[in-house]
PDB file of C-alpha atoms in Angstrom:
ATOM      1  CA  UNK A 206      65.868  29.064  -8.482  1.00 86.00           C
ATOM      2  CA  UNK A 207      62.782  28.945  -5.923  1.00 87.00           C
ATOM      3  CA  UNK A 208      64.303  31.672  -4.047  1.00 83.00           C
ATOM      4  CA  UNK A 209      64.670  33.941  -6.878  1.00 86.00           C
ATOM      5  CA  UNK A 210      61.124  33.704  -7.655  1.00 92.00           C
ATOM      6  CA  UNK A 211      60.350  33.937  -4.178  1.00 92.00           C
ATOM      7  CA  UNK A 212      61.965  37.591  -4.501  1.00 84.00           C
ATOM      8  CA  UNK A 213      60.738  38.444  -7.289  1.00 87.00           C
ATOM      9  CA  UNK A 214      57.073  37.973  -7.220  1.00 93.00           C
ATOM     10  CA  UNK A 215      57.197  39.555  -3.447  1.00 90.00           C
ATOM     11  CA  UNK A 216      58.734  42.854  -4.258  1.00 83.00           C
ATOM     12  CA  UNK A 217      56.336  42.775  -7.157  1.00 91.00           C
ATOM     13  CA  UNK A 218      53.486  42.631  -5.305  1.00 94.00           C
ATOM     14  CA  UNK A 219      54.890  44.972  -2.790  1.00 91.00           C
ATOM     15  CA  UNK A 220      55.276  47.157  -5.013  1.00 91.00           C
ATOM     16  CA  UNK A 221      51.437  47.547  -6.598  1.00 94.00           C
ATOM     17  CA  UNK A 222      49.965  47.461  -3.252  1.00 94.00           C
ATOM     18  CA  UNK A 223      52.310  49.729  -1.289  1.00 93.00           C
ATOM     19  CA  UNK A 224      53.519  52.587  -3.607  1.00 94.00           C
ATOM     20  CA  UNK A 225      49.862  54.299  -3.824  1.00 95.00           C
ATOM     21  CA  UNK A 226      49.693  54.101  -0.372  1.00 94.00           C
ATOM     22  CA  UNK A 227      52.765  55.346   0.559  1.00 93.00           C
ATOM     23  CA  UNK A 228      52.232  58.887  -1.904  1.00 95.00           C
ATOM     24  CA  UNK A 229      48.994  58.978  -0.527  1.00 95.00           C
ATOM     25  CA  UNK A 230      50.235  58.485   3.205  1.00 92.00           C
ATOM     26  CA  UNK A 231      53.269  61.017   2.678  1.00 92.00           C
ATOM     27  CA  UNK A 232      51.108  63.466   0.663  1.00 92.00           C
ATOM     28  CA  UNK A 233      54.227  63.289  -2.211  1.00 93.00           C
ATOM     29  CA  UNK A 234      54.027  62.669  -6.270  1.00 94.00           C
ATOM     30  CA  UNK A 235      53.214  59.071  -7.022  1.00 95.00           C
ATOM     31  CA  UNK A 236      56.500  59.102  -9.148  1.00 94.00           C
ATOM     32  CA  UNK A 237      58.720  60.405  -6.411  1.00 93.00           C
ATOM     33  CA  UNK A 238      57.302  58.012  -4.197  1.00 94.00           C
ATOM     34  CA  UNK A 239      57.189  55.533  -6.937  1.00 93.00           C
ATOM     35  CA  UNK A 240      61.173  55.966  -7.496  1.00 92.00           C
ATOM     36  CA  UNK A 241      62.189  55.420  -4.158  1.00 92.00           C
ATOM     37  CA  UNK A 242      60.031  52.590  -3.877  1.00 90.00           C
ATOM     38  CA  UNK A 243      62.004  51.103  -6.733  1.00 91.00           C
ATOM     39  CA  UNK A 244      65.764  51.730  -5.044  1.00 90.00           C
ATOM     40  CA  UNK A 245      64.246  50.286  -1.764  1.00 88.00           C
ATOM     41  CA  UNK A 246      62.417  47.426  -3.778  1.00 85.00           C
ATOM     42  CA  UNK A 247      66.109  46.799  -4.783  1.00 88.00           C
ATOM     43  CA  UNK A 248      67.917  47.092  -2.399  1.00 88.00           C
ATOM     44  CA  UNK A 249      64.720  44.682  -0.406  1.00 80.00           C
ATOM     45  CA  UNK A 250      65.213  42.006  -3.384  1.00 79.00           C
ATOM     46  CA  UNK A 251      68.784  41.513  -2.507  1.00 88.00           C
ATOM     47  CA  UNK A 252      68.548  41.621   1.597  1.00 89.00           C
ATOM     48  CA  UNK A 253      65.438  39.095   1.036  1.00 83.00           C
ATOM     49  CA  UNK A 254      67.035  36.780  -0.916  1.00 87.00           C
ATOM     50  CA  UNK A 255      70.375  37.039   1.079  1.00 92.00           C
ATOM     51  CA  UNK A 256      68.392  36.594   4.451  1.00 93.00           C
ATOM     52  CA  UNK A 257      65.974  34.048   2.951  1.00 90.00           C
ATOM     53  CA  UNK A 258      68.762  31.322   2.178  1.00 93.00           C
ATOM     54  CA  UNK A 259      70.473  32.238   5.596  1.00 93.00           C
ATOM     55  CA  UNK A 260      67.100  31.272   7.108  1.00 92.00           C
ATOM     56  CA  UNK A 261      66.684  28.180   5.138  1.00 90.00           C
ATOM     57  CA  UNK A 262      70.412  27.513   6.160  1.00 94.00           C
ATOM     58  CA  UNK A 263      69.439  27.536   9.741  1.00 92.00           C
ATOM     59  CA  UNK A 264      66.435  25.899   9.297  1.00 92.00           C
ATOM     60  CA  UNK A 265      68.576  23.395   8.009  1.00 93.00           C
ATOM     61  CA  UNK A 266      70.991  23.143  11.083  1.00 95.00           C
ATOM     62  CA  UNK A 267      68.886  22.925  13.628  1.00 92.00           C
ATOM     63  CA  UNK A 268      66.627  19.946  11.504  1.00 91.00           C
ATOM     64  CA  UNK A 269      63.962  21.810  11.331  1.00 90.00           C
ATOM     65  CA  UNK A 270      61.322  20.808   8.257  1.00 84.00           C
ATOM     66  CA  UNK A 271      61.556  23.650   5.286  1.00 83.00           C
ATOM     67  CA  UNK A 272      58.043  23.023   4.497  1.00 84.00           C
ATOM     68  CA  UNK A 273      56.520  23.247   7.950  1.00 85.00           C
ATOM     69  CA  UNK A 274      56.276  27.455   9.194  1.00 84.00           C
ATOM     70  CA  UNK A 275      54.173  27.588  12.071  1.00 89.00           C
ATOM     71  CA  UNK A 276      52.548  31.206  12.957  1.00 93.00           C
ATOM     72  CA  UNK A 277      55.529  31.932  15.584  1.00 93.00           C
ATOM     73  CA  UNK A 278      58.336  30.872  12.753  1.00 91.00           C
ATOM     74  CA  UNK A 279      56.347  33.029  10.684  1.00 89.00           C
ATOM     75  CA  UNK A 280      56.220  36.135  13.059  1.00 90.00           C
ATOM     76  CA  UNK A 281      59.843  35.169  13.429  1.00 90.00           C
ATOM     77  CA  UNK A 282      60.989  35.676  10.198  1.00 90.00           C
ATOM     78  CA  UNK A 283      59.250  38.148   8.992  1.00 84.00           C
ATOM     79  CA  UNK A 284      59.976  40.801  12.136  1.00 84.00           C
ATOM     80  CA  UNK A 285      64.279  39.474  12.075  1.00 87.00           C
ATOM     81  CA  UNK A 286      63.561  40.387   8.111  1.00 87.00           C
ATOM     82  CA  UNK A 287      62.275  44.218   8.855  1.00 80.00           C
ATOM     83  CA  UNK A 288      65.023  44.332  10.795  1.00 82.00           C
ATOM     84  CA  UNK A 289      67.527  43.993   8.453  1.00 86.00           C
ATOM     85  CA  UNK A 290      66.226  45.389   5.839  1.00 87.00           C
ATOM     86  CA  UNK A 291      65.653  48.857   8.064  1.00 86.00           C
ATOM     87  CA  UNK A 292      69.883  49.548   7.667  1.00 83.00           C
ATOM     88  CA  UNK A 293      69.532  49.760   3.897  1.00 85.00           C
ATOM     89  CA  UNK A 294      65.929  51.623   3.311  1.00 89.00           C
ATOM     90  CA  UNK A 295      66.384  53.964   5.709  1.00 93.00           C
ATOM     91  CA  UNK A 296      69.457  56.108   3.990  1.00 90.00           C
ATOM     92  CA  UNK A 297      67.139  55.721   0.378  1.00 88.00           C
ATOM     93  CA  UNK A 298      64.157  57.519   2.511  1.00 93.00           C
ATOM     94  CA  UNK A 299      66.215  61.076   3.371  1.00 93.00           C
ATOM     95  CA  UNK A 300      68.189  60.429  -0.047  1.00 89.00           C
ATOM     96  CA  UNK A 301      64.837  60.241  -2.164  1.00 90.00           C
ATOM     97  CA  UNK A 302      62.248  62.481   0.130  1.00 92.00           C
ATOM     98  CA  UNK A 303      64.591  64.712   1.552  1.00 92.00           C
ATOM     99  CA  UNK A 304      63.840  64.461   5.230  1.00 91.00           C
ATOM    100  CA  UNK A 305      65.633  64.465   8.057  1.00 95.00           C
ATOM    101  CA  UNK A 306      66.779  60.911   9.738  1.00 94.00           C
ATOM    102  CA  UNK A 307      63.849  61.225  12.649  1.00 94.00           C
ATOM    103  CA  UNK A 308      61.597  61.212  10.030  1.00 93.00           C
ATOM    104  CA  UNK A 309      63.107  59.313   7.112  1.00 94.00           C
ATOM    105  CA  UNK A 310      63.138  56.569  10.891  1.00 93.00           C
ATOM    106  CA  UNK A 311      59.228  57.184  11.408  1.00 94.00           C
ATOM    107  CA  UNK A 312      58.887  57.024   7.278  1.00 93.00           C
ATOM    108  CA  UNK A 313      60.839  53.286   7.171  1.00 92.00           C
ATOM    109  CA  UNK A 314      58.829  52.389  10.562  1.00 92.00           C
ATOM    110  CA  UNK A 315      55.526  52.730   8.400  1.00 90.00           C
ATOM    111  CA  UNK A 316      57.103  50.993   5.576  1.00 87.00           C
ATOM    112  CA  UNK A 317      57.759  48.296   7.794  1.00 82.00           C
ATOM    113  CA  UNK A 318      54.637  48.166   9.447  1.00 87.00           C
ATOM    114  CA  UNK A 319      52.926  47.732   6.387  1.00 90.00           C
ATOM    115  CA  UNK A 320      55.497  44.949   4.890  1.00 83.00           C
ATOM    116  CA  UNK A 321      55.240  42.836   8.463  1.00 82.00           C
ATOM    117  CA  UNK A 322      51.947  41.979   7.852  1.00 90.00           C
ATOM    118  CA  UNK A 323      52.549  41.780   4.193  1.00 93.00           C
ATOM    119  CA  UNK A 324      55.312  39.309   4.619  1.00 88.00           C
ATOM    120  CA  UNK A 325      53.685  37.246   7.180  1.00 92.00           C
ATOM    121  CA  UNK A 326      50.947  36.963   3.822  1.00 94.00           C
ATOM    122  CA  UNK A 327      53.192  36.070   1.538  1.00 96.00           C
ATOM    123  CA  UNK A 328      54.794  33.909   3.056  1.00 93.00           C
ATOM    124  CA  UNK A 329      51.676  32.098   4.035  1.00 94.00           C
ATOM    125  CA  UNK A 330      50.308  32.693   0.494  1.00 95.00           C
ATOM    126  CA  UNK A 331      53.784  31.444  -1.461  1.00 95.00           C
ATOM    127  CA  UNK A 332      53.787  28.610   0.744  1.00 92.00           C
ATOM    128  CA  UNK A 333      50.737  27.216  -0.009  1.00 94.00           C
ATOM    129  CA  UNK A 334      51.029  27.480  -3.742  1.00 95.00           C
ATOM    130  CA  UNK A 335      54.471  26.498  -4.449  1.00 91.00           C
ATOM    131  CA  UNK A 336      54.904  23.978  -1.373  1.00 88.00           C
ATOM    132  CA  UNK A 337      58.413  22.272  -0.424  1.00 81.00           C
ATOM    133  CA  UNK A 338      59.308  19.353  -0.446  1.00 76.00           C
ATOM    134  CA  UNK A 339      58.008  17.272   2.804  1.00 75.00           C
ATOM    135  CA  UNK A 340      61.626  15.632   2.832  1.00 69.00           C
ATOM    136  CA  UNK A 341      64.228  18.156   3.734  1.00 59.00           C
ATOM    137  CA  UNK A 342      66.960  19.228   1.371  1.00 58.00           C
ATOM    138  CA  UNK A 343      70.681  18.425   2.430  1.00 59.00           C
ATOM    139  CA  UNK A 344      71.591  21.864   1.672  1.00 61.00           C
ATOM    140  CA  UNK A 345      69.225  24.209   0.358  1.00 57.00           C
ATOM    141  CA  UNK A 346      68.629  25.952  -2.717  1.00 56.00           C
ATOM    142  CA  UNK A 347      71.706  28.274  -3.905  1.00 57.00           C
ATOM    143  CA  UNK A 348      74.532  26.622  -2.756  1.00 52.00           C
TER     144      UNK A 348
END
């Protein structure tokens, strides 16, 4: 349940912050960018849930506590998620904005740059508001 809350809040705040900024930067209608952002958000929610569940499993397998996330681990987490997500979002950008592949990749790079910083800060804040238990779980949530 924690990962579901994490994912929903992440996407909600991401849409609120990113959509108007992207519409301005791309010089496109807010509604068109908003619809694209919502479709990207849906893809990202699925990817986010799967990725974070796998990341938690990896930490448990490596005997790392789930409640300790130093800056380097947070940066690795954010960067690896954005790479994982790009495969799902570039086709959506092409579809919604009618862009060629190169322009869609650059647009995705812009989204990724925004969300790289956002992911780092969001996860830091999330862990402060909803801390994991000190004792590691025998299995991550969702099993």
